[in-house]
PDB file of C-alpha atoms and ligand atoms in Angstrom:
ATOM      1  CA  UNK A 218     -35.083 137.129  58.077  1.00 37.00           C
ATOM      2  CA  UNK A 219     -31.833 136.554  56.137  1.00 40.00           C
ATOM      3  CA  UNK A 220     -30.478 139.703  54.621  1.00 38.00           C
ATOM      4  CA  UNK A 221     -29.887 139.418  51.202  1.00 38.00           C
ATOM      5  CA  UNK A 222     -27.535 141.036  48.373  1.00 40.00           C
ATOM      6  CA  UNK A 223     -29.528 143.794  47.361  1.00 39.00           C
ATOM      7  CA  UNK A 224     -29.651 145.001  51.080  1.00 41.00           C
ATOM      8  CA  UNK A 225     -26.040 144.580  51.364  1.00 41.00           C
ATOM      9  CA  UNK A 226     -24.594 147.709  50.326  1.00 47.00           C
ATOM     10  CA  UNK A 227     -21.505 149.360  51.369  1.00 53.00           C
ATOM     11  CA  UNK A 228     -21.554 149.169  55.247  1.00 77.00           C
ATOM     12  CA  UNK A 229     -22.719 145.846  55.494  1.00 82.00           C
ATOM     13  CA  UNK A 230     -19.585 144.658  53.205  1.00 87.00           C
ATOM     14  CA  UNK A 231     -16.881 147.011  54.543  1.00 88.00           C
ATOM     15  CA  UNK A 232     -15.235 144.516  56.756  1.00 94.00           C
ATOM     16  CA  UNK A 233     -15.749 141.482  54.478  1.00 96.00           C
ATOM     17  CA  UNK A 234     -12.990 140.648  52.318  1.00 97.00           C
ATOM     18  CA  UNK A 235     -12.521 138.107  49.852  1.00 98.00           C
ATOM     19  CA  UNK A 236      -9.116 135.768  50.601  1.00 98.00           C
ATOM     20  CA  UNK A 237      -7.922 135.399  46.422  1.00 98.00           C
ATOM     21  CA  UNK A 238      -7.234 131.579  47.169  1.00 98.00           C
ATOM     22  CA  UNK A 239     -11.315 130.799  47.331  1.00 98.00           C
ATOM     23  CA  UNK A 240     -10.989 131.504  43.455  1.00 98.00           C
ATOM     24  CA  UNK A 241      -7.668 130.318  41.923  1.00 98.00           C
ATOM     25  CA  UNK A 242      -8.957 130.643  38.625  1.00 98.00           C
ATOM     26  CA  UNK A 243      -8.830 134.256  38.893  1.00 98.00           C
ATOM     27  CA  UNK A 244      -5.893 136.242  37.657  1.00 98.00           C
ATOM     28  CA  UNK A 245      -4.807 139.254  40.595  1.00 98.00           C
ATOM     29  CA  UNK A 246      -6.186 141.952  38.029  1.00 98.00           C
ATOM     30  CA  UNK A 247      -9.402 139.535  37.727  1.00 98.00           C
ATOM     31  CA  UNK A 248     -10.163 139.185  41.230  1.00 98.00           C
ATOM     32  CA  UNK A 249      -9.729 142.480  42.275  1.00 98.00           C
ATOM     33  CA  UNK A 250     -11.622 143.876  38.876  1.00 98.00           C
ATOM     34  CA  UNK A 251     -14.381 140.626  40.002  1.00 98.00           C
ATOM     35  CA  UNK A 252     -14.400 141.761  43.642  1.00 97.00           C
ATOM     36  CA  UNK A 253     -14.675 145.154  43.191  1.00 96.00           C
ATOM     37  CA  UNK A 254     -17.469 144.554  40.499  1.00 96.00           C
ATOM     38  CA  UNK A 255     -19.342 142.593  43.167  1.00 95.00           C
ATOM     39  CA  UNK A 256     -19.276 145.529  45.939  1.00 94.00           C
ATOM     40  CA  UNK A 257     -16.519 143.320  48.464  1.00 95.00           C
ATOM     41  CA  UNK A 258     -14.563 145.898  50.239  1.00 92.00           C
ATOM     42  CA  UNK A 259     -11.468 143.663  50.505  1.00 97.00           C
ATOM     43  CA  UNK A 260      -8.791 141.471  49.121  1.00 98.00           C
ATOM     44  CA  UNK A 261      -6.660 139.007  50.843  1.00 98.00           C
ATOM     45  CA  UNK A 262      -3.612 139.054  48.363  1.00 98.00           C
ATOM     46  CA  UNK A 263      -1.802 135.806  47.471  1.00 98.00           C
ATOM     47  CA  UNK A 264       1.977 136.015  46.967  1.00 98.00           C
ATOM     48  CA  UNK A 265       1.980 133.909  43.666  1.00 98.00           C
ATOM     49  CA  UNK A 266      -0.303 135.936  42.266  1.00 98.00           C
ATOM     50  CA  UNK A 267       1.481 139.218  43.291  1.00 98.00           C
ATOM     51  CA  UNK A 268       4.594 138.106  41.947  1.00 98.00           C
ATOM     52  CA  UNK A 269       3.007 137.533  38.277  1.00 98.00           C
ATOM     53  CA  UNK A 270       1.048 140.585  38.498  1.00 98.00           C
ATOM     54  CA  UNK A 271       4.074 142.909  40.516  1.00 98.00           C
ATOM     55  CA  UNK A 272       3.844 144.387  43.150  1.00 98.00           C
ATOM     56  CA  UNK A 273       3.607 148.058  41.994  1.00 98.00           C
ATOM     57  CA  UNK A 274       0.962 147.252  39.711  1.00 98.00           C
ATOM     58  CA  UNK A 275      -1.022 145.283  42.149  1.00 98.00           C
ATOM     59  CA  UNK A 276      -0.854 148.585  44.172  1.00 98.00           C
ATOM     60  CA  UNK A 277      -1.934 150.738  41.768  1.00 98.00           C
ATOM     61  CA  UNK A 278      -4.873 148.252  40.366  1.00 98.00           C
ATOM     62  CA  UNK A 279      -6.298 148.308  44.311  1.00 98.00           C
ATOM     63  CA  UNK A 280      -6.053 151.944  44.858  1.00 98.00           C
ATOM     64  CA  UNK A 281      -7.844 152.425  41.228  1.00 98.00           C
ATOM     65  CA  UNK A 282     -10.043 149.418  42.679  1.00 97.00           C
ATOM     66  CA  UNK A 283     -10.861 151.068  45.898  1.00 96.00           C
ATOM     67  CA  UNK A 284     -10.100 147.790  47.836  1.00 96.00           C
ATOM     68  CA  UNK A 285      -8.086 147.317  50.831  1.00 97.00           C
ATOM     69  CA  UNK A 286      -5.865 144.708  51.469  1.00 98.00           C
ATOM     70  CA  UNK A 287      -6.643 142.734  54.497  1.00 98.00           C
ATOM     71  CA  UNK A 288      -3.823 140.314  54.693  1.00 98.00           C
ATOM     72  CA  UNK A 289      -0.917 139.000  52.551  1.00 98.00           C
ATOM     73  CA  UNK A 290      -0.594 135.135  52.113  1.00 98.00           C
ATOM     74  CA  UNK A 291       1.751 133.621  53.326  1.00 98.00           C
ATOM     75  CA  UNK A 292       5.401 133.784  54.779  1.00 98.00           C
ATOM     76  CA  UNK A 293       7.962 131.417  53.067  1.00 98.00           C
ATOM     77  CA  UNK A 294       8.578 128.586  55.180  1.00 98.00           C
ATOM     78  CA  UNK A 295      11.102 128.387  58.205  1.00 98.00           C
ATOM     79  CA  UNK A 296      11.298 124.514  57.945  1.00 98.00           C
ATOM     80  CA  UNK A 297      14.734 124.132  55.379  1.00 96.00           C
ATOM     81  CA  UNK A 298      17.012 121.659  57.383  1.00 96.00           C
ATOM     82  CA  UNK A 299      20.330 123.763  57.507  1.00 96.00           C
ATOM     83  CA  UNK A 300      21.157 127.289  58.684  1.00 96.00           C
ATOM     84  CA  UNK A 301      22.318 128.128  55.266  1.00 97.00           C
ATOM     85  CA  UNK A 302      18.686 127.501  53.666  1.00 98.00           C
ATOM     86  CA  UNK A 303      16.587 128.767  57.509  1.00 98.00           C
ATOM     87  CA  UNK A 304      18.479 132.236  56.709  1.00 98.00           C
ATOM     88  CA  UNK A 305      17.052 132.527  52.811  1.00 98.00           C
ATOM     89  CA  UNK A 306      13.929 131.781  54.207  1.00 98.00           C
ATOM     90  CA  UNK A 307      14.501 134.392  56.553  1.00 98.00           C
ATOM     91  CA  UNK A 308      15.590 136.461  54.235  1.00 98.00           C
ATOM     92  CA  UNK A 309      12.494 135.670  51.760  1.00 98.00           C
ATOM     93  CA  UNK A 310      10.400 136.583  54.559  1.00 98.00           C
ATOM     94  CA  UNK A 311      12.053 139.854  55.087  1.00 98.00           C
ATOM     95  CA  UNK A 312      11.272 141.046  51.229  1.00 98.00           C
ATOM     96  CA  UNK A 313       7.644 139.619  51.790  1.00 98.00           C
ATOM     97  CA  UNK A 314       7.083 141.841  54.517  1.00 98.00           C
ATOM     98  CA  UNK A 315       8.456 144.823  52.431  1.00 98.00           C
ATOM     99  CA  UNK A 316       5.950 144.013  48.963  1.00 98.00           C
ATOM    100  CA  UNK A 317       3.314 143.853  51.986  1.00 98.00           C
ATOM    101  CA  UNK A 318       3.803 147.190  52.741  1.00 98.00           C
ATOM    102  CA  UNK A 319       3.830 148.363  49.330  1.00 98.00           C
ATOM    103  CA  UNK A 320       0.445 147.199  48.723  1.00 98.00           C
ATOM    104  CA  UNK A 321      -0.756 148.590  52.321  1.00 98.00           C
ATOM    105  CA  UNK A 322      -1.039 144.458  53.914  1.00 98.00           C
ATOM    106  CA  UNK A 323      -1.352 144.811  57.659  1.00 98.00           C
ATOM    107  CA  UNK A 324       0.175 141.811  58.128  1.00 98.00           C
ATOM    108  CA  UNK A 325       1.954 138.890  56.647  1.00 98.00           C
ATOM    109  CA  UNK A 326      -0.241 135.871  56.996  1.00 98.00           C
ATOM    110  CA  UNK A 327       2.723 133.273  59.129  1.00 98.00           C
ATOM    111  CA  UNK A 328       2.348 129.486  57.687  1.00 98.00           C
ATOM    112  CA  UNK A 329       5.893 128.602  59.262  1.00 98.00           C
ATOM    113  CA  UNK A 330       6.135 125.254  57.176  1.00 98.00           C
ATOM    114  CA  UNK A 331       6.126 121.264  58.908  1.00 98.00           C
ATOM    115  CA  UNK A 332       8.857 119.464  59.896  1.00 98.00           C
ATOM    116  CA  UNK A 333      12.502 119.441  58.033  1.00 97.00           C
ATOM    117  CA  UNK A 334      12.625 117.037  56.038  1.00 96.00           C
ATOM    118  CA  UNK A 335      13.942 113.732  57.430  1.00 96.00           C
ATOM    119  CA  UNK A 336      13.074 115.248  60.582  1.00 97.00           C
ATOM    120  CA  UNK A 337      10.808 113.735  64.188  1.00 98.00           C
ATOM    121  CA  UNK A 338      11.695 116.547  66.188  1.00 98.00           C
ATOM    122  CA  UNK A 339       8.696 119.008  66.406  1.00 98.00           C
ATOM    123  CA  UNK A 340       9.419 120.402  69.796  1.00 98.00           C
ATOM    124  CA  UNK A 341      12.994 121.393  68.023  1.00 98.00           C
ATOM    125  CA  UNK A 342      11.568 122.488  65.049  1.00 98.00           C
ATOM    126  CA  UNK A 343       8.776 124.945  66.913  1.00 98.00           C
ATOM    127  CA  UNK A 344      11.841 126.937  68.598  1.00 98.00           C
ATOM    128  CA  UNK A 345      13.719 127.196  65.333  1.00 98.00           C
ATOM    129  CA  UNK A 346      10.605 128.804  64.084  1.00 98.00           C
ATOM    130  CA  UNK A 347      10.068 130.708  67.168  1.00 98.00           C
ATOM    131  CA  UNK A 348      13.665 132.312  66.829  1.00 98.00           C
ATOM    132  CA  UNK A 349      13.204 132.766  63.117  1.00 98.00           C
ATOM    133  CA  UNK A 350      10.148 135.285  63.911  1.00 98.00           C
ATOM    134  CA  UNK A 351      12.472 136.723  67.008  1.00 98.00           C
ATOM    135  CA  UNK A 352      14.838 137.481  63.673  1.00 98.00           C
ATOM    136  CA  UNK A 353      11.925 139.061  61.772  1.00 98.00           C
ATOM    137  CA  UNK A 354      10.104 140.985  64.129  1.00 98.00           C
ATOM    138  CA  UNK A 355      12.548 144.277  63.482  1.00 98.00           C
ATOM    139  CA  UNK A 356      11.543 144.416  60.173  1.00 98.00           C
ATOM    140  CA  UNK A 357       7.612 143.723  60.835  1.00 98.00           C
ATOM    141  CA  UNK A 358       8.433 146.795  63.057  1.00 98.00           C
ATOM    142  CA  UNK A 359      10.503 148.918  60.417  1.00 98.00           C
ATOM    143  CA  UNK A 360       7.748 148.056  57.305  1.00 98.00           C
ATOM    144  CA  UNK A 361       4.768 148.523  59.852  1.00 98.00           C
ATOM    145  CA  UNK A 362       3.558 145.274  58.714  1.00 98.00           C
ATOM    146  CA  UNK A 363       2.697 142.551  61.292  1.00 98.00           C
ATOM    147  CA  UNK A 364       3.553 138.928  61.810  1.00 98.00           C
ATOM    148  CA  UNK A 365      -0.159 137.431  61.507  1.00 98.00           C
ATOM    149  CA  UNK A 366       0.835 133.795  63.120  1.00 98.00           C
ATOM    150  CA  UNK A 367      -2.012 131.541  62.188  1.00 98.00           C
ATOM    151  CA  UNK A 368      -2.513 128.113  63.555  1.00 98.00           C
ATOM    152  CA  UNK A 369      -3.221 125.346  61.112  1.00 98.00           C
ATOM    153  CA  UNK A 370      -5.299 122.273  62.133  1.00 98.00           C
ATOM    154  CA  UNK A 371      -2.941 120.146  63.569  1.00 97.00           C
ATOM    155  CA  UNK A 372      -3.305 117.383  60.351  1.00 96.00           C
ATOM    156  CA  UNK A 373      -1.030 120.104  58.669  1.00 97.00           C
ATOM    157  CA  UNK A 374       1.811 119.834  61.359  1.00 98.00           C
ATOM    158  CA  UNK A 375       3.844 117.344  59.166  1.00 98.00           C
ATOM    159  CA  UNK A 376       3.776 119.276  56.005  1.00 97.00           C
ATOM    160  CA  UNK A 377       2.567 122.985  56.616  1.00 98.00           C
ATOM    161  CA  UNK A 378       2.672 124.273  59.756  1.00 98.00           C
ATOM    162  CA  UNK A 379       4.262 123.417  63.300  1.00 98.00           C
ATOM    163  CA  UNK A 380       2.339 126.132  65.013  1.00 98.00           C
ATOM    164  CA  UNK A 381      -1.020 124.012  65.912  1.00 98.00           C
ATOM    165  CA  UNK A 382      -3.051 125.829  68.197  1.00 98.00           C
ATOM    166  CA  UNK A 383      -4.120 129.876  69.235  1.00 98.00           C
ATOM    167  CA  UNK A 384      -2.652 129.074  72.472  1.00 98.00           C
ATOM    168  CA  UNK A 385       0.513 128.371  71.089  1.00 98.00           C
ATOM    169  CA  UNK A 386      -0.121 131.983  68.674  1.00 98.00           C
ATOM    170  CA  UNK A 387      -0.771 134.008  71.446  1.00 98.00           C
ATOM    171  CA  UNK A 388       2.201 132.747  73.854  1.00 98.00           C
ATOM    172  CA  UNK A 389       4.477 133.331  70.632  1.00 98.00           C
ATOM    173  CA  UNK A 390       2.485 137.125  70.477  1.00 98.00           C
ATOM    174  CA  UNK A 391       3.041 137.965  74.507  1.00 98.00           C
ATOM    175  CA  UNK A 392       7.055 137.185  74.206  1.00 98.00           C
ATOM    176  CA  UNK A 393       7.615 138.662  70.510  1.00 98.00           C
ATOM    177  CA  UNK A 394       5.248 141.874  71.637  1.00 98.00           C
ATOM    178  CA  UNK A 395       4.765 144.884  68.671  1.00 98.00           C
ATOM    179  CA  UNK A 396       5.052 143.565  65.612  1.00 98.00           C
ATOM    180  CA  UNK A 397       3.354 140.078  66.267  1.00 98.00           C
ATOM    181  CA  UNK A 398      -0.178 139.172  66.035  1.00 98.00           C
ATOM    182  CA  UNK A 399      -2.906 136.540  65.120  1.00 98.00           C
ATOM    183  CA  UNK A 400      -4.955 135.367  62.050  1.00 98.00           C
ATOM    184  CA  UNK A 401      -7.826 133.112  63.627  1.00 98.00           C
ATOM    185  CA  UNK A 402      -9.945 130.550  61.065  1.00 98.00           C
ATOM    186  CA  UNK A 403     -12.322 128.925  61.853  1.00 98.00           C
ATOM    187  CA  UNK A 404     -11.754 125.752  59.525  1.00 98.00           C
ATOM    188  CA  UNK A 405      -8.232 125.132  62.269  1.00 98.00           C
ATOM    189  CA  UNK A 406      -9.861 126.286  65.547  1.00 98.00           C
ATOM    190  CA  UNK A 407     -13.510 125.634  65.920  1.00 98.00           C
ATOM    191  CA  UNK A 408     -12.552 122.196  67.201  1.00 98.00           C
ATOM    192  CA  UNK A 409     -10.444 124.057  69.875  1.00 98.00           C
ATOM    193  CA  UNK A 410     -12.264 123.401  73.168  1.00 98.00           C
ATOM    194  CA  UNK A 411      -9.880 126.743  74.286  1.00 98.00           C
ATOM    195  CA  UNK A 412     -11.002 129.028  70.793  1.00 98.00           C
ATOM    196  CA  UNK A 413     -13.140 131.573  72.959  1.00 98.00           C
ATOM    197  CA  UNK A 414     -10.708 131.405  75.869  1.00 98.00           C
ATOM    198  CA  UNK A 415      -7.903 131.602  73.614  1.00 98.00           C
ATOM    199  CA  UNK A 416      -9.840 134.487  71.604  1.00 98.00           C
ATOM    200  CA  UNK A 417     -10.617 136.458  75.096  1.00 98.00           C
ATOM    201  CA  UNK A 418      -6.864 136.473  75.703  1.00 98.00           C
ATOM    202  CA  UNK A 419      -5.882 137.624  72.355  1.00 98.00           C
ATOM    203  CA  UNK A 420      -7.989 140.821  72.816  1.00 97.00           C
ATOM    204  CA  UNK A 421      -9.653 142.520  70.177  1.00 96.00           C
ATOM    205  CA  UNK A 422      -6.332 144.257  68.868  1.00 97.00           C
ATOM    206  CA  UNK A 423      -4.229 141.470  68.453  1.00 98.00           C
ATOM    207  CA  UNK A 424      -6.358 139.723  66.025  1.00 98.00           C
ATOM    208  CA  UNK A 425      -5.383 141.388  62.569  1.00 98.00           C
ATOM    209  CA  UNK A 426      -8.058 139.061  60.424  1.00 98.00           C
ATOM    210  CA  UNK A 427     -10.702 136.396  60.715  1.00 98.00           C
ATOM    211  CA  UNK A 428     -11.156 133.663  58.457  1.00 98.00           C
ATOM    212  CA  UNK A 429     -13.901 132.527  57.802  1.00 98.00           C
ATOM    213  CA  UNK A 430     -15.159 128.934  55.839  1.00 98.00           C
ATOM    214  CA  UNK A 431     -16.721 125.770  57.135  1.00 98.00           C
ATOM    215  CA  UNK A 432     -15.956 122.220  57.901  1.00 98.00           C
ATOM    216  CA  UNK A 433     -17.475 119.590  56.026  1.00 98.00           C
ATOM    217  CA  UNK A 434     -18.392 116.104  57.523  1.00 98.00           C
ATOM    218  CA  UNK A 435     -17.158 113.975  55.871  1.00 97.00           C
ATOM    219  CA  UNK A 436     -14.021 115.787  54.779  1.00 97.00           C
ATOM    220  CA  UNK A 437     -12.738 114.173  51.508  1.00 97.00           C
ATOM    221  CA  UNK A 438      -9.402 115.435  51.234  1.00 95.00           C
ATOM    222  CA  UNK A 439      -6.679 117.668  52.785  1.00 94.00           C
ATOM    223  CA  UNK A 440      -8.097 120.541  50.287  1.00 97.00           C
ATOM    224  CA  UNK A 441     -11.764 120.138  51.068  1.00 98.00           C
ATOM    225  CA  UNK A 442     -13.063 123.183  52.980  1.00 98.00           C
ATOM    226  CA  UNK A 443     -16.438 124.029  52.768  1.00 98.00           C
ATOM    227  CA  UNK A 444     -18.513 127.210  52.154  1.00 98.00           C
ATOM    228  CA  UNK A 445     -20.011 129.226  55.338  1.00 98.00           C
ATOM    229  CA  UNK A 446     -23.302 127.848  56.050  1.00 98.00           C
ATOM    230  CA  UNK A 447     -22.083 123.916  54.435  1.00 98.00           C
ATOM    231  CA  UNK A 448     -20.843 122.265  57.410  1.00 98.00           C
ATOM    232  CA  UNK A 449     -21.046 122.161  61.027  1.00 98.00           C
ATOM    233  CA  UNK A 450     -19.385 125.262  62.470  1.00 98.00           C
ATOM    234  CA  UNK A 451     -21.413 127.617  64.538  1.00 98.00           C
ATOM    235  CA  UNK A 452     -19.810 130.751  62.704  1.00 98.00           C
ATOM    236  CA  UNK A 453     -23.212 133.118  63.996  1.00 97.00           C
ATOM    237  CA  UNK A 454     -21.952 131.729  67.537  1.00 97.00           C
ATOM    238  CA  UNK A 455     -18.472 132.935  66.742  1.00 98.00           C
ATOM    239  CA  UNK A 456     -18.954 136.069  65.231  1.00 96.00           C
ATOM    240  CA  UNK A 457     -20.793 136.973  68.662  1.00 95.00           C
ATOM    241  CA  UNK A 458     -17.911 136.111  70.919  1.00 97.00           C
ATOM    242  CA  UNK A 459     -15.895 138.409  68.281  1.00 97.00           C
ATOM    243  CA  UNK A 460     -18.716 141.622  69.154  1.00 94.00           C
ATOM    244  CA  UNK A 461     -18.638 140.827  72.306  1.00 95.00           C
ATOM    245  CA  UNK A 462     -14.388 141.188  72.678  1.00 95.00           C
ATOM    246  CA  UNK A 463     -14.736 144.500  70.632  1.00 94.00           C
ATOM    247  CA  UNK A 464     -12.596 143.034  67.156  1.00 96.00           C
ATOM    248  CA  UNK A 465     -13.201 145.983  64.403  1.00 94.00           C
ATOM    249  CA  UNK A 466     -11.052 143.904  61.881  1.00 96.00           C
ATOM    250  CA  UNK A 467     -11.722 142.444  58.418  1.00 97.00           C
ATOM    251  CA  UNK A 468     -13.442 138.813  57.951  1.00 98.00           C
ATOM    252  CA  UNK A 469     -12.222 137.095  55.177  1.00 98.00           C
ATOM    253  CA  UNK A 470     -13.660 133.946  53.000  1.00 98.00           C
ATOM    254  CA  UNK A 471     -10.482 131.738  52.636  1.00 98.00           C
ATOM    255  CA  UNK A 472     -12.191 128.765  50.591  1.00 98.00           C
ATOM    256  CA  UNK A 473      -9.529 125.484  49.797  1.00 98.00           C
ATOM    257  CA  UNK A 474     -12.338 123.626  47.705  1.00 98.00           C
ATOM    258  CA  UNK A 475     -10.142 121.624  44.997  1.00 98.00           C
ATOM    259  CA  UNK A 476     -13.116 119.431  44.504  1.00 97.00           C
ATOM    260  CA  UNK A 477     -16.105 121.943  44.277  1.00 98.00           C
ATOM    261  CA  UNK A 478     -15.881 125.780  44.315  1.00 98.00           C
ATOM    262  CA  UNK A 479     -12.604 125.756  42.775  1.00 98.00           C
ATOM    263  CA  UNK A 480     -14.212 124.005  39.772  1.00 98.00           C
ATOM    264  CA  UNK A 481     -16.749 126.667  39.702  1.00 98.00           C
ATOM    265  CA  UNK A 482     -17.055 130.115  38.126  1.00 98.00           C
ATOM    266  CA  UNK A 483     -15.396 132.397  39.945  1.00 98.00           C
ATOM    267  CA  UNK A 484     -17.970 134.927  39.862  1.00 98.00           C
ATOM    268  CA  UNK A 485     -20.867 132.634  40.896  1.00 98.00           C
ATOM    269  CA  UNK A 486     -18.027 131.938  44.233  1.00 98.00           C
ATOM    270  CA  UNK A 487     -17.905 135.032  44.604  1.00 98.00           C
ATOM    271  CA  UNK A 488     -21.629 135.658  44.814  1.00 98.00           C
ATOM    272  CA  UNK A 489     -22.519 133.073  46.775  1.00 98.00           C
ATOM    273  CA  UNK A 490     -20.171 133.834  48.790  1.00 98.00           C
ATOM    274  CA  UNK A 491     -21.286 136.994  49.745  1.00 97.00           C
ATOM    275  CA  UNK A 492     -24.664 135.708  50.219  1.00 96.00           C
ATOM    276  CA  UNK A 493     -23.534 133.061  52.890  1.00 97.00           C
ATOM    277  CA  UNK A 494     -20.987 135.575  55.010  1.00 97.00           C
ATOM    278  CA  UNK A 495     -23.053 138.409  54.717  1.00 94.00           C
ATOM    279  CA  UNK A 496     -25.285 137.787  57.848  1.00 93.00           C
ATOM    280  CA  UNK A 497     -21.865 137.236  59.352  1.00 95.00           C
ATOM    281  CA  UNK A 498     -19.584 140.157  58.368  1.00 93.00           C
ATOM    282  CA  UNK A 499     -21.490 143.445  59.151  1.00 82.00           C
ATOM    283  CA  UNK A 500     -20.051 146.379  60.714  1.00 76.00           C
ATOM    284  CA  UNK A 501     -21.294 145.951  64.163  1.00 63.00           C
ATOM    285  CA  UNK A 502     -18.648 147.073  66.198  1.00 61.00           C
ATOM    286  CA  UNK A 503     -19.626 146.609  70.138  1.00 49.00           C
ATOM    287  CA  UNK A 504     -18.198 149.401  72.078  1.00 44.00           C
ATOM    288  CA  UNK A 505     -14.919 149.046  74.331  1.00 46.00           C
ATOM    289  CA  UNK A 506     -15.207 148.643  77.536  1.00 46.00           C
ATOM    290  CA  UNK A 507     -13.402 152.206  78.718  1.00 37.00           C
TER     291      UNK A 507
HETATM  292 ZN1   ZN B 201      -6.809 130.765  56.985  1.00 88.61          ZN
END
């Protein structure tokens, strides 16, 4: 029998977070005031929002909240053309790490950016990025705040993100080590015919967050993601490799939905949303092998 709200309570929400983007409408003091209302134990902070709302106010509003931050999004992208803009972006990056740790983030969520513009060279532009992260890994170190290298679908190669795949995330996390880990979703990897594999190799520590949302068919545009339970991932499926490895960390609903739950009230989004992860976000935690 499908759980339902009422049963919910604390425990059963602990790990669940809600990613900010799923509703846009929402100012930062409204969503956290709108989670908190709603009994979600987290918040996956966006950096626009952040930056109208400050940083030491944001901190203050989620310790007064009781929420904890499961993620900051995103990195500023390593993709400008010259050296001159690649080290402001590295530089960006640096700070964004820094207002992470001020509002206790775990990790910076990575979206490295496409290809330069005027560029064809995505082999070149994927070890630009990879030295870029070489360059920021001290300071992921020094603030305590990881590099959380998600993989986009790889549509979003041209325009978003070079780094395509979790095999390509966790070869970046063996060579860059402490510091460096991975933020899985299943809207970019369920197609993956190497996601568990991929997932198995990662371990249960190096995956800092889990996103959770669903893939509509048909998809109408590049902002089209659907809610958990709306499309054709097998997110129960998933959740049970994720016992079975051991992961203890947060689940978030990341929702892109420019042409229906963006429209909607963000407090009916938030609801359902609840409803639809809860079955999937509990706080079975499957013991470690010794
Ligand atoms: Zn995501």
């Amino acid at each position: 029998m499908p759980l339902t709200v009422d049963q919910a309570m604390q425990p059963a929400l602990s790990r669940f977070a809600m990613n900010q983007i799923t509703t846009p409408e929402w100012s930062m003091a409204q969503a956290i005031d709108g989670y908190a209302a709603q009994g979600v134990g987290g918040i996956a902070v966006w950096r626009h929002f952040l930056d109208d709302y400050g940083t030491a106010r944001t901190a203050r509003h989620l310790r007064d909240a009781g929420l904890w931050v499961a993620s900051l999004c995103t990195s500023a992208w390593l993709n400008e053309p010259d050296a001159v803009g690649l080290r402001k972006a590295i530089d960006e990056n640096i700070r964004i790490l820094e207002k992470a740790a001020e509002i206790g983030a775990p990790c910076v969520v990575m979206v490295v950016g496409g290809l330069p513009a005027g560029s064809r060279d995505i082999a070149g532009q994927r070890e630009r990025v990879r030295e870029a992260l070489h360059e920021l890994l001290p300071h992921a170190r020094r603030t305590g705040v990881k590099l959380g290298l998600e993989p986009l679908h790889p549509m979003y190669a041209g325009d978003r993100n070079v780094l395509s795949t979790l095999k390509q995330a966790n070869d970046l996390c063996d060579e860059l080590g402490e510091g460096a880990g991975l933020v899985a979703d299943v809207y970019h990897c369920w197609w993956d015919p190497e996601f568990r594999n991929e997932l198995k190799r990662a371990g249960p520590e190096r995956i800092l967050t889990f996103h959770y949302c669903d893939w509509l068919v048909p998809t109408r545009s590049m902002r089209d993601r659907g809610m958990v339970g709306d499309g054709v991932i097998d997110i129960a499926r998933i959740r049970r490799w994720l016992d079975a490895l051991g992961y203890a960390g947060p689940f978030e609903l990341e929702i892109f939905s420019e042409l229906d739950w963006w429209k909607r009230d963000p407090s009916e989004t938030t609801r359902i949303g609840i409803e639809r992860c809860l079955p999937h976000v509990g706080p079975l935690v499957r013991a470690k092998p010794e």
